[in-house]
mmCIF file of C-alpha atoms in Angstrom:
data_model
loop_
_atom_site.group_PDB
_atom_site.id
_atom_site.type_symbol
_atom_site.label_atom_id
_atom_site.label_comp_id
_atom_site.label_asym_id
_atom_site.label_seq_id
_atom_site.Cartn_x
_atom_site.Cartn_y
_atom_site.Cartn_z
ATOM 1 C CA UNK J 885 73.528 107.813 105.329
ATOM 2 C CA UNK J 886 70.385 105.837 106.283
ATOM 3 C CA UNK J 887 67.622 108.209 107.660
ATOM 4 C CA UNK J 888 65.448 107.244 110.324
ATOM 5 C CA UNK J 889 62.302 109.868 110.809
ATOM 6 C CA UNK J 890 60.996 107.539 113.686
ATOM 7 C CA UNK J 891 63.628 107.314 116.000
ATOM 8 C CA UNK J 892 63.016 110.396 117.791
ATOM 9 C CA UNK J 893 59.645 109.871 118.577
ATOM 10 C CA UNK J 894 60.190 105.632 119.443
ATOM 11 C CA UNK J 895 62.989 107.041 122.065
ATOM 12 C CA UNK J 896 60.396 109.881 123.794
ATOM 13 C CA UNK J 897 57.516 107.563 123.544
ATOM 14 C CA UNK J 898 59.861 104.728 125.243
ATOM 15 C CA UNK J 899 59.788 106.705 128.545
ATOM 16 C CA UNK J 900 55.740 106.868 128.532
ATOM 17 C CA UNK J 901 53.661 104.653 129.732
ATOM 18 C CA UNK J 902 51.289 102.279 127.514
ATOM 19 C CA UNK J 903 47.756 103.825 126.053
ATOM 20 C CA UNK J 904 45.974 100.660 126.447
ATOM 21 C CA UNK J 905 42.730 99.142 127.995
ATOM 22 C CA UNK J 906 43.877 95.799 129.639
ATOM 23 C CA UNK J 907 40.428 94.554 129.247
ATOM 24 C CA UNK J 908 39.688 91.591 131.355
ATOM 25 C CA UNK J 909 41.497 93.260 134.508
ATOM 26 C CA UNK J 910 39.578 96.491 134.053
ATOM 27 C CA UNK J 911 36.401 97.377 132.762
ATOM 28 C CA UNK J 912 35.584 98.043 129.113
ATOM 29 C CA UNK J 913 35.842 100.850 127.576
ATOM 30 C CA UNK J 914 32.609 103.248 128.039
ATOM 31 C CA UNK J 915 30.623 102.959 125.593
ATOM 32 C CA UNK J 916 28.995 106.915 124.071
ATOM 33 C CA UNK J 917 25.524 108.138 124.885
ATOM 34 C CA UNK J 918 22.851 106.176 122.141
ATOM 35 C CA UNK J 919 25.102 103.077 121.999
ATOM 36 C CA UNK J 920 23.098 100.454 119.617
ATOM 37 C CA UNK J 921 23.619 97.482 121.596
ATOM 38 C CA UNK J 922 21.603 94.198 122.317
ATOM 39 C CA UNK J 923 17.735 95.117 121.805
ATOM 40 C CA UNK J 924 15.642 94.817 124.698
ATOM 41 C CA UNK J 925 11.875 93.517 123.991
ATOM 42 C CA UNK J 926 9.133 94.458 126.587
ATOM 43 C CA UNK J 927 6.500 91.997 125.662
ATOM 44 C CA UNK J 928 3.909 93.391 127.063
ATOM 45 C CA UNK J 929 3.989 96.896 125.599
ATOM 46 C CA UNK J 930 4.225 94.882 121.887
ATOM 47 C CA UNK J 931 1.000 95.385 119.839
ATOM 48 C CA UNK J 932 1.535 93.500 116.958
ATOM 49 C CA UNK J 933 1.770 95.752 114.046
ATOM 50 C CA UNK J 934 4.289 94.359 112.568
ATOM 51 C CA UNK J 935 6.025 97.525 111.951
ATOM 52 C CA UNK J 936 9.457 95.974 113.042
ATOM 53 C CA UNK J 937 9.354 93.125 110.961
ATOM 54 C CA UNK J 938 8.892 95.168 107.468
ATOM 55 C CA UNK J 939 11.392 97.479 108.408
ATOM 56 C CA UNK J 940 14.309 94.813 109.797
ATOM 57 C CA UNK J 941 17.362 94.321 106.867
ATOM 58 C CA UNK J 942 18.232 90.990 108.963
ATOM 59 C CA UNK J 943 15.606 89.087 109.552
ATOM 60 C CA UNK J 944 15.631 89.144 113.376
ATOM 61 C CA UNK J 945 11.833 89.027 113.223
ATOM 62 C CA UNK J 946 9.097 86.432 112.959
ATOM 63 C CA UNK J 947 5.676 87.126 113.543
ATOM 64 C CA UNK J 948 3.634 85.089 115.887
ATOM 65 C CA UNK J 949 -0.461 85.686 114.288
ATOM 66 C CA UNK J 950 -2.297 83.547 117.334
ATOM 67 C CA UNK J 951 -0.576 85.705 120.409
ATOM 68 C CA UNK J 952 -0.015 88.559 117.993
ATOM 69 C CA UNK J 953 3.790 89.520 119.388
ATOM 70 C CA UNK J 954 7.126 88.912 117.521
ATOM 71 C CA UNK J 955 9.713 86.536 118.389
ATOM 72 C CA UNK J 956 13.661 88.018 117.940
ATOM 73 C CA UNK J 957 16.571 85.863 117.094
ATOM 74 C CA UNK J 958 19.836 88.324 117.862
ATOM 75 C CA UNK J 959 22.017 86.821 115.685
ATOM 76 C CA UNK J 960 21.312 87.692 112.817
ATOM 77 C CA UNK J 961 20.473 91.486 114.128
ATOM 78 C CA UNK J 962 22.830 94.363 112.344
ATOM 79 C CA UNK J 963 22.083 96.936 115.175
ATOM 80 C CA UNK J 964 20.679 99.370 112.720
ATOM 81 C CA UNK J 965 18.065 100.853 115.505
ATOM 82 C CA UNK J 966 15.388 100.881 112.446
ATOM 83 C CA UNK J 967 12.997 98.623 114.839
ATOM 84 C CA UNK J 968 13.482 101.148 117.547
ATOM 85 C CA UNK J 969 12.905 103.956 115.791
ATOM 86 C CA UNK J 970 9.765 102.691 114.172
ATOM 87 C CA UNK J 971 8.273 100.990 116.874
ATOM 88 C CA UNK J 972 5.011 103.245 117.911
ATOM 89 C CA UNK J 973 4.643 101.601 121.662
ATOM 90 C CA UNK J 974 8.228 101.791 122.793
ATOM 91 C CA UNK J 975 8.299 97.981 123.330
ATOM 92 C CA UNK J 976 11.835 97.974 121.642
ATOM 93 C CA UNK J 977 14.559 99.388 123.074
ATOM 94 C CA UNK J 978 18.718 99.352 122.775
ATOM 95 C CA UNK J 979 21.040 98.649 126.040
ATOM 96 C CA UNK J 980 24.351 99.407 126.410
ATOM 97 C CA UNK J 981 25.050 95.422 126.324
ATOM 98 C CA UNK J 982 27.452 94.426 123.801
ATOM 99 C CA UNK J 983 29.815 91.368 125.205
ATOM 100 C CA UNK J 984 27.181 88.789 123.149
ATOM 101 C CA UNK J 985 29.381 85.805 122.441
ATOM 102 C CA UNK J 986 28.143 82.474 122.687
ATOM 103 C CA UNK J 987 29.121 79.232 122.239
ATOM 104 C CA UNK J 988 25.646 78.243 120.836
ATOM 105 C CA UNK J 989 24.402 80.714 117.532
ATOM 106 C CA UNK J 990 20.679 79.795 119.030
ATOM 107 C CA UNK J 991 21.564 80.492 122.951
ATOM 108 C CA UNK J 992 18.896 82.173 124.993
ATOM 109 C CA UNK J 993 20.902 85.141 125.589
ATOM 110 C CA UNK J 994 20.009 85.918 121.730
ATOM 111 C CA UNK J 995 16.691 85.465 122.132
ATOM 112 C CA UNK J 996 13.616 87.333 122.784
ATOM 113 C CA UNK J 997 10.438 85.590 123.727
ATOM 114 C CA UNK J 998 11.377 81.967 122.966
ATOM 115 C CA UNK J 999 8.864 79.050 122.157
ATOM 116 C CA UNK J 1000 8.381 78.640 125.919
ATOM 117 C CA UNK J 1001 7.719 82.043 126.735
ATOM 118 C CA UNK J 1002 5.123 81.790 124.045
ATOM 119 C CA UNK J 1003 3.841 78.997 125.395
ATOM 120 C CA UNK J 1004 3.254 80.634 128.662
ATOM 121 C CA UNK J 1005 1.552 83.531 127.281
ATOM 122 C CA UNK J 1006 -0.869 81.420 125.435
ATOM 123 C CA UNK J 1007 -1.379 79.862 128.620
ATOM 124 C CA UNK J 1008 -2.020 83.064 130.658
ATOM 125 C CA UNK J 1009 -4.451 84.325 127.800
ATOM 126 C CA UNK J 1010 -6.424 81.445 128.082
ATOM 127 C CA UNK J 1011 -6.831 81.517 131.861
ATOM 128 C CA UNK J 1012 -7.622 85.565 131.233
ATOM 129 C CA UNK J 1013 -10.061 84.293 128.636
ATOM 130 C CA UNK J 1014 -11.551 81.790 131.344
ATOM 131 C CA UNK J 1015 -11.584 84.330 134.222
ATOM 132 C CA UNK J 1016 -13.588 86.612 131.532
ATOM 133 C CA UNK J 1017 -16.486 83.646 130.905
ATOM 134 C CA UNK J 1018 -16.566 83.086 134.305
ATOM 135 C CA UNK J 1019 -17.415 86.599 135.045
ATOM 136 C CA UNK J 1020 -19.917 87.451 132.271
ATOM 137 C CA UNK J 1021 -21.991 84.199 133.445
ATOM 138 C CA UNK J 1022 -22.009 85.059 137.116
ATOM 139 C CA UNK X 1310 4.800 147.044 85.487
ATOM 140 C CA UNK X 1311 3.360 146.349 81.451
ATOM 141 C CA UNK X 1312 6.750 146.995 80.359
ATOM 142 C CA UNK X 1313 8.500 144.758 83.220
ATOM 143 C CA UNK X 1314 6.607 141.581 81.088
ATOM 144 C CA UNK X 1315 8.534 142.239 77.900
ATOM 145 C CA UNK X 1316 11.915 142.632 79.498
ATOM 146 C CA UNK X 1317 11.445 138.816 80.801
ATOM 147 C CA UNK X 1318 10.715 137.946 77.657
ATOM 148 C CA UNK X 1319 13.636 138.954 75.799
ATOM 149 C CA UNK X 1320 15.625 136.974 78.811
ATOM 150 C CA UNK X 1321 13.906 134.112 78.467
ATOM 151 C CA UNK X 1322 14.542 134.169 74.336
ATOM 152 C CA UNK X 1323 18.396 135.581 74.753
ATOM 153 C CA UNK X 1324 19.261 133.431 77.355
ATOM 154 C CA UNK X 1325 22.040 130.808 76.047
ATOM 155 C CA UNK X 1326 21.159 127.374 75.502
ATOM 156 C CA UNK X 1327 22.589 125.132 78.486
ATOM 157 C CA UNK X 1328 25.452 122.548 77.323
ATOM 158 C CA UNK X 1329 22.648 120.016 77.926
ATOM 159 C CA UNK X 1330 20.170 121.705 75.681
ATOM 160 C CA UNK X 1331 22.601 122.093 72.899
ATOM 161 C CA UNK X 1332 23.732 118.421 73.374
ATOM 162 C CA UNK X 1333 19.971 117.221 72.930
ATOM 163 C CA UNK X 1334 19.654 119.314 69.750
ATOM 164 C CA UNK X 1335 22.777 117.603 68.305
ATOM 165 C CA UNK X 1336 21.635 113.815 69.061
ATOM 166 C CA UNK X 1337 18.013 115.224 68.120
ATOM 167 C CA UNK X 1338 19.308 116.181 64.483
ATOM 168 C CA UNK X 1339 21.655 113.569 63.837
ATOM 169 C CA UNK X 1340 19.089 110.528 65.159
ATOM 170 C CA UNK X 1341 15.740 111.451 64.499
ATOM 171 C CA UNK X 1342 14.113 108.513 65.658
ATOM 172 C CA UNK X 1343 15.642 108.864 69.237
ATOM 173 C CA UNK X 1344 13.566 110.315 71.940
ATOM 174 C CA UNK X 1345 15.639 113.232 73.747
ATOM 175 C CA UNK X 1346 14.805 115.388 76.746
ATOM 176 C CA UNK X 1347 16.820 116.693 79.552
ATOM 177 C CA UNK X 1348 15.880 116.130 82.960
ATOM 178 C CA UNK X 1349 16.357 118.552 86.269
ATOM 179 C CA UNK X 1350 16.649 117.478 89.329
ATOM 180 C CA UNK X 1351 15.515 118.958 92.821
ATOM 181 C CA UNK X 1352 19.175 120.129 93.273
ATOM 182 C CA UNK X 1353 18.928 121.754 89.396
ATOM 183 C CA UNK X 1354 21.328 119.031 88.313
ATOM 184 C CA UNK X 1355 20.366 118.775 84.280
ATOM 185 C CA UNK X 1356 20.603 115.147 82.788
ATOM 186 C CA UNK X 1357 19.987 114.140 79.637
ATOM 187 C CA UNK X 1358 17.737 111.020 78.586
ATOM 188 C CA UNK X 1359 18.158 109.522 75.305
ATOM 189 C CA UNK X 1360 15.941 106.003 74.133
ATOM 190 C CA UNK X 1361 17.186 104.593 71.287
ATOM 191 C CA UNK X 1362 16.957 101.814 69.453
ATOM 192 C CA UNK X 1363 18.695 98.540 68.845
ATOM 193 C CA UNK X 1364 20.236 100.099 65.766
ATOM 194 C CA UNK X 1365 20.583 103.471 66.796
ATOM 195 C CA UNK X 1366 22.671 102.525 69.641
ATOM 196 C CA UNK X 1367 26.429 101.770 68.374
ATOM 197 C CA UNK X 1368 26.320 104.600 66.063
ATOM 198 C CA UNK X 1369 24.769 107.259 68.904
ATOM 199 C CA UNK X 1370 27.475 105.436 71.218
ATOM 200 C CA UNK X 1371 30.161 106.742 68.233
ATOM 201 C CA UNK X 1372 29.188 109.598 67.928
ATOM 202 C CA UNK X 1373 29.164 110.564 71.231
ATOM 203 C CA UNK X 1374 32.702 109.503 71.000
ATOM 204 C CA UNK X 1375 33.685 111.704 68.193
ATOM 205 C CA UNK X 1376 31.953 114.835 69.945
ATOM 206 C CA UNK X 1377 34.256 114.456 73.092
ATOM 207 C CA UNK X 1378 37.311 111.936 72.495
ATOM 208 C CA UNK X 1379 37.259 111.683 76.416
ATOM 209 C CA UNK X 1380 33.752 110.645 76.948
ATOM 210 C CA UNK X 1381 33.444 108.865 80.199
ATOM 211 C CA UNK X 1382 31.543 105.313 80.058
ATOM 212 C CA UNK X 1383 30.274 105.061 83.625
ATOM 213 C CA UNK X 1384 28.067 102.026 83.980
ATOM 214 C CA UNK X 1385 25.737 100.136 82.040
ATOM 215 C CA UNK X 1386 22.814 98.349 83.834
ATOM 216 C CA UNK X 1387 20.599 95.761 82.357
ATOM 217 C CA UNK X 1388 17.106 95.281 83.262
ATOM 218 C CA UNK X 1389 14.680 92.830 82.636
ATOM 219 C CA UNK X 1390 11.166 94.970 81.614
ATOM 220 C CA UNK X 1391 8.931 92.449 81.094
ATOM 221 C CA UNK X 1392 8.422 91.118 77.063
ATOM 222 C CA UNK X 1393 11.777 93.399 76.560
ATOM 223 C CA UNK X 1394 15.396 93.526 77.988
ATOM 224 C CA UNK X 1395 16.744 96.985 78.207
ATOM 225 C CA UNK X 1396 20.484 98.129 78.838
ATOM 226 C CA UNK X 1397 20.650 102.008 80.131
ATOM 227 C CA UNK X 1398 24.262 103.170 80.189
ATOM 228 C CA UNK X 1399 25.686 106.506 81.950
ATOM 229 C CA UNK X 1400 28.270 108.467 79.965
ATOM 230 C CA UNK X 1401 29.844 111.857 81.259
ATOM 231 C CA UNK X 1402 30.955 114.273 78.818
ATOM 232 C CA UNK X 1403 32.504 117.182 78.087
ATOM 233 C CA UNK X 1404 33.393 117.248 81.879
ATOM 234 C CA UNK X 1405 36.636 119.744 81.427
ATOM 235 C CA UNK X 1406 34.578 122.965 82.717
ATOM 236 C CA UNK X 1407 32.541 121.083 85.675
ATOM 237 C CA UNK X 1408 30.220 119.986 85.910
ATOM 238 C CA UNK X 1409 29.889 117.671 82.897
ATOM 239 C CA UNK X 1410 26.924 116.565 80.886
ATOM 240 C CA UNK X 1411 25.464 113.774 82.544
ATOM 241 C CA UNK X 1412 23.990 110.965 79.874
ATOM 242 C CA UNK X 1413 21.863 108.103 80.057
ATOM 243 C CA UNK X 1414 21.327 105.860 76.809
ATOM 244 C CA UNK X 1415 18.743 103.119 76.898
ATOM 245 C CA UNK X 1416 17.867 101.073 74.762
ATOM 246 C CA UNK X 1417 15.572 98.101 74.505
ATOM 247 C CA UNK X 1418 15.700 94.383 72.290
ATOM 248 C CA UNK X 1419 13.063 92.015 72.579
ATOM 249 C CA UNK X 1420 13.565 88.903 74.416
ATOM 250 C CA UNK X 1421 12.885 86.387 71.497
ATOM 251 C CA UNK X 1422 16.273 88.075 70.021
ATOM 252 C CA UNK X 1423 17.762 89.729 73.175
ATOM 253 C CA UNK X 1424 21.241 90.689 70.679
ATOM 254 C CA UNK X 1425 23.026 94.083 70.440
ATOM 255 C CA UNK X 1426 25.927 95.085 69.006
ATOM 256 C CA UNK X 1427 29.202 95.186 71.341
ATOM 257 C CA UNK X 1428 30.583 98.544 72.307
ATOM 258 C CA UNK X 1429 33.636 97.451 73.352
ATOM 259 C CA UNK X 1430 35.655 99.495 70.370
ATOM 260 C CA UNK X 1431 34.446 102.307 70.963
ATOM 261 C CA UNK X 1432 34.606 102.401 75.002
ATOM 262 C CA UNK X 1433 37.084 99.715 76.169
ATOM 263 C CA UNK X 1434 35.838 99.433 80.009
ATOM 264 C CA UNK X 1435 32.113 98.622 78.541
ATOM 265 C CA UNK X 1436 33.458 95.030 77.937
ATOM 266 C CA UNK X 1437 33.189 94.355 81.442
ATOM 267 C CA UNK X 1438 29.931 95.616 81.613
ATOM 268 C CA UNK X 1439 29.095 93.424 78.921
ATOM 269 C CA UNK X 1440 30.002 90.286 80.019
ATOM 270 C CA UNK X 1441 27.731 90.779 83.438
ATOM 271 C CA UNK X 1442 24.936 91.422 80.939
ATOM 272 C CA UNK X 1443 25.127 88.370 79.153
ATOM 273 C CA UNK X 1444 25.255 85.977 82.597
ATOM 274 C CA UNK X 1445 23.000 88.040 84.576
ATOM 275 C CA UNK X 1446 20.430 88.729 81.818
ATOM 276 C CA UNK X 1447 21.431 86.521 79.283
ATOM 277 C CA UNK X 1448 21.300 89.879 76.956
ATOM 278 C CA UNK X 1449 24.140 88.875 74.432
ATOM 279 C CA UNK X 1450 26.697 91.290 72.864
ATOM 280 C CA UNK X 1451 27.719 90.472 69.017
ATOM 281 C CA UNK X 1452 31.262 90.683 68.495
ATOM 282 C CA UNK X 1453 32.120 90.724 72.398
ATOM 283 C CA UNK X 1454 35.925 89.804 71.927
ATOM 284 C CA UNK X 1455 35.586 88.169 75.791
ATOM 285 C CA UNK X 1456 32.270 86.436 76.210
ATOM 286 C CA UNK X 1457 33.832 84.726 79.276
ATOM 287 C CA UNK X 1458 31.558 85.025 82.678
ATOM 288 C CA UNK X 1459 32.780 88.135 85.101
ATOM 289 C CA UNK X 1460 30.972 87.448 88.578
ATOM 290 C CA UNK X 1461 29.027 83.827 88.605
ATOM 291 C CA UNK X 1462 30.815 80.588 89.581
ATOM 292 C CA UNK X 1463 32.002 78.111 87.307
ATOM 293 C CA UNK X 1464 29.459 75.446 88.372
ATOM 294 C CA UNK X 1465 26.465 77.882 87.894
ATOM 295 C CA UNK X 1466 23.867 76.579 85.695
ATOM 296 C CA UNK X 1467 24.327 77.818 82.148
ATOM 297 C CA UNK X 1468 20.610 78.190 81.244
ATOM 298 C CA UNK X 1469 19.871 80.198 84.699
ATOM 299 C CA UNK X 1470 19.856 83.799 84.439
ATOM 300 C CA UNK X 1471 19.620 85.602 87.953
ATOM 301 C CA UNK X 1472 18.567 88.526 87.303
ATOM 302 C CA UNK X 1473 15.568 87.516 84.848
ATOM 303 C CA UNK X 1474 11.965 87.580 86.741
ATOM 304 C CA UNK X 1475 10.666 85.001 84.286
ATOM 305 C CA UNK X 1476 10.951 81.353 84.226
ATOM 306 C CA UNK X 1477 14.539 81.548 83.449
ATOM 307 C CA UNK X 1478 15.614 83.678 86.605
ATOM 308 C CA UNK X 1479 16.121 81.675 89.998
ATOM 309 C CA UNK X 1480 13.169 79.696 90.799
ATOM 310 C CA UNK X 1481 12.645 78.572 94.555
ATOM 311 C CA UNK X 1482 14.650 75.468 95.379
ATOM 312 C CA UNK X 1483 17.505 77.659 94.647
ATOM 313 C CA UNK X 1484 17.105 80.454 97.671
ATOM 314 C CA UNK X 1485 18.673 79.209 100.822
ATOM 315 C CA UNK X 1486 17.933 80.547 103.703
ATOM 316 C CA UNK X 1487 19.924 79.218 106.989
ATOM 317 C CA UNK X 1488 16.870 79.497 108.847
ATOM 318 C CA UNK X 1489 15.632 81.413 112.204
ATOM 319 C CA UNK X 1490 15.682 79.297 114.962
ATOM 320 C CA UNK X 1491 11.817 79.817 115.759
ATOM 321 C CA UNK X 1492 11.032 78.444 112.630
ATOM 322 C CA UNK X 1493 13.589 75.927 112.707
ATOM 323 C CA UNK X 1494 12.224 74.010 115.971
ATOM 324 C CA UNK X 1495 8.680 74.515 114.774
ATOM 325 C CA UNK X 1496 9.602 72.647 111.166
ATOM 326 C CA UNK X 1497 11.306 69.645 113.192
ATOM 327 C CA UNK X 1498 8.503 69.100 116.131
#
């Protein structure tokens, strides 16, 4: 006599209908309240105390000394919120995002305040520097 | 309240020795030369800490064996401390009525002669723990029956220790790092 414990429950689950998420067709599953997804990095609320960078297991962090901000690299990030937490202006923040593939490890979408955004900055702190002269002499 | 001071007193001379206490006056009396004393943690948790020497340690090891047959060997880590290599190793005994006796054993060689004797005999699992010893620390075990490597890759080099913070651990050209992409396309402009 072969038992089968199963059957009963295959046959009654047979009649209902499937418990799945067909993803692509419909939207993702929600995600909870305090989801750790991609960081978000205001630049201009950054201060440069290099809290985030001591306190990051990854590496996402590189300190910039002559603008005084950080630059992030995602892809190496563990979503451990310990940046966020310790942050003291609130310039770090976690989204809800979490579809981050790429084909490219170094894409843009990884990155927070790339080389030319830097470059940018530099270039708008000179001109405030500028505007500042300017003003003192006159 | 003068005779509420000599009531304590008495309680504090009849109270019973803890299993830890009486354990430290054992190893105290049998290997004078070790320094006991038991520990207590925030949670009250009672440890003991025995340092030993290099020939103190197999016979402390046995006789810890022969006082419960069903000692527990739990780890033993090796450390690098400088002019000295030391081994601390966690046994659990006498763990039928919880909780046990918690145990730590250190002991210390010099690194001019970093030998001590192998335990293996005695505690069969410490083997294991032996072999990491001698390729992390280069700490060698006389008599090891195995002195095979455990962990490291055959093509490691054999004079390289990793865990070593001297000369002999990993120097710099060995760390690779696979590079954040900042520093990456500042290092090829």
């Amino acid at each position: 006599m072969i038992k089968l414990p199963l059957l009963s429950t295959v046959l009654k689950n047979i009649a209902k209908r499937p418990a799945t998420n067909l993803f692509p067709k419909t939207d993702p599953v929600p995600v909870p309240e305090d989801f750790r997804g991609k960081i978000i990095y205001h630049v201009d609320k950054c201060v440069g105390c290099r809290m985030c960078v001591m306190v990051c297991p990854a590496g996402v962090f590189i300190y910039l000394p002559e603008v005084r901000k950080v630059t992030l690299w995602l892809g190496r990030c563990v979503f451990c919120k310990q940046c966020v937490d310790v942050c003291p202006t609130r310039a770090l923040e976690m989204s809800d995002e979490f579809l981050l593939a790429t084909y490219d490890k170094y894409d843009k979408k990884l990155r927070w305040f790339t080389e030319e955004e830097i470059e940018e900055y530099k270039r708008k702190l000179e001109e405030q520097k500028k505007a500042k002269e300017v003003a003192k002499k006159s | 309240m003068s005779d509420a001071n000599p009531t304590t007193e008495n309680v504090e001379a009849q109270r019973e020795p803890t299993k830890e206490e009486k354990i430290a006056e054992m190893i105290k009396a049998k290997f004078p030369r070790a320094e006991v004393e038991v520990r207590e943690n925030k949670w009250g948790r009672k440890r003991i800490g025995v340092s030993v020497s290099r020939e103190d340690y197999k016979p402390l090891m046995e006789f810890l064996r022969e006082l419960d047959p069903e000692a527990h060997y739990s780890i033993a880590i090796e450390e690098d401390l400088g002019e000295e290599l030391g081994l601390a190793t966690h046994l659990l005994i006498l763990y039928e009525d919880a909780p046990g006796v918690s145990l730590i054993v250190k002991t210390k060689v010099p690194k001019e002669d970093p030998v001590l004797p192998d335990v293996s005999d005695v505690y069969p699992i410490a083997l294991q723990f032996e072999r990491e010893c001698m390729e992390m620390i280069g700490l060698d075990f006389e008599g090891a029956p195995d002195k095979r490597r455990l962990f490291l890759p055959d093509d490691f080099p054999e004079d390289i220790y990793p865990l070593r913070l001297d000369e002999k651990g990993i120097s710099e050209e060995i760390v690779k790092n696979a590079g954040h992409p900042y520093l990456l396309r500042r290092g090829s402009t």
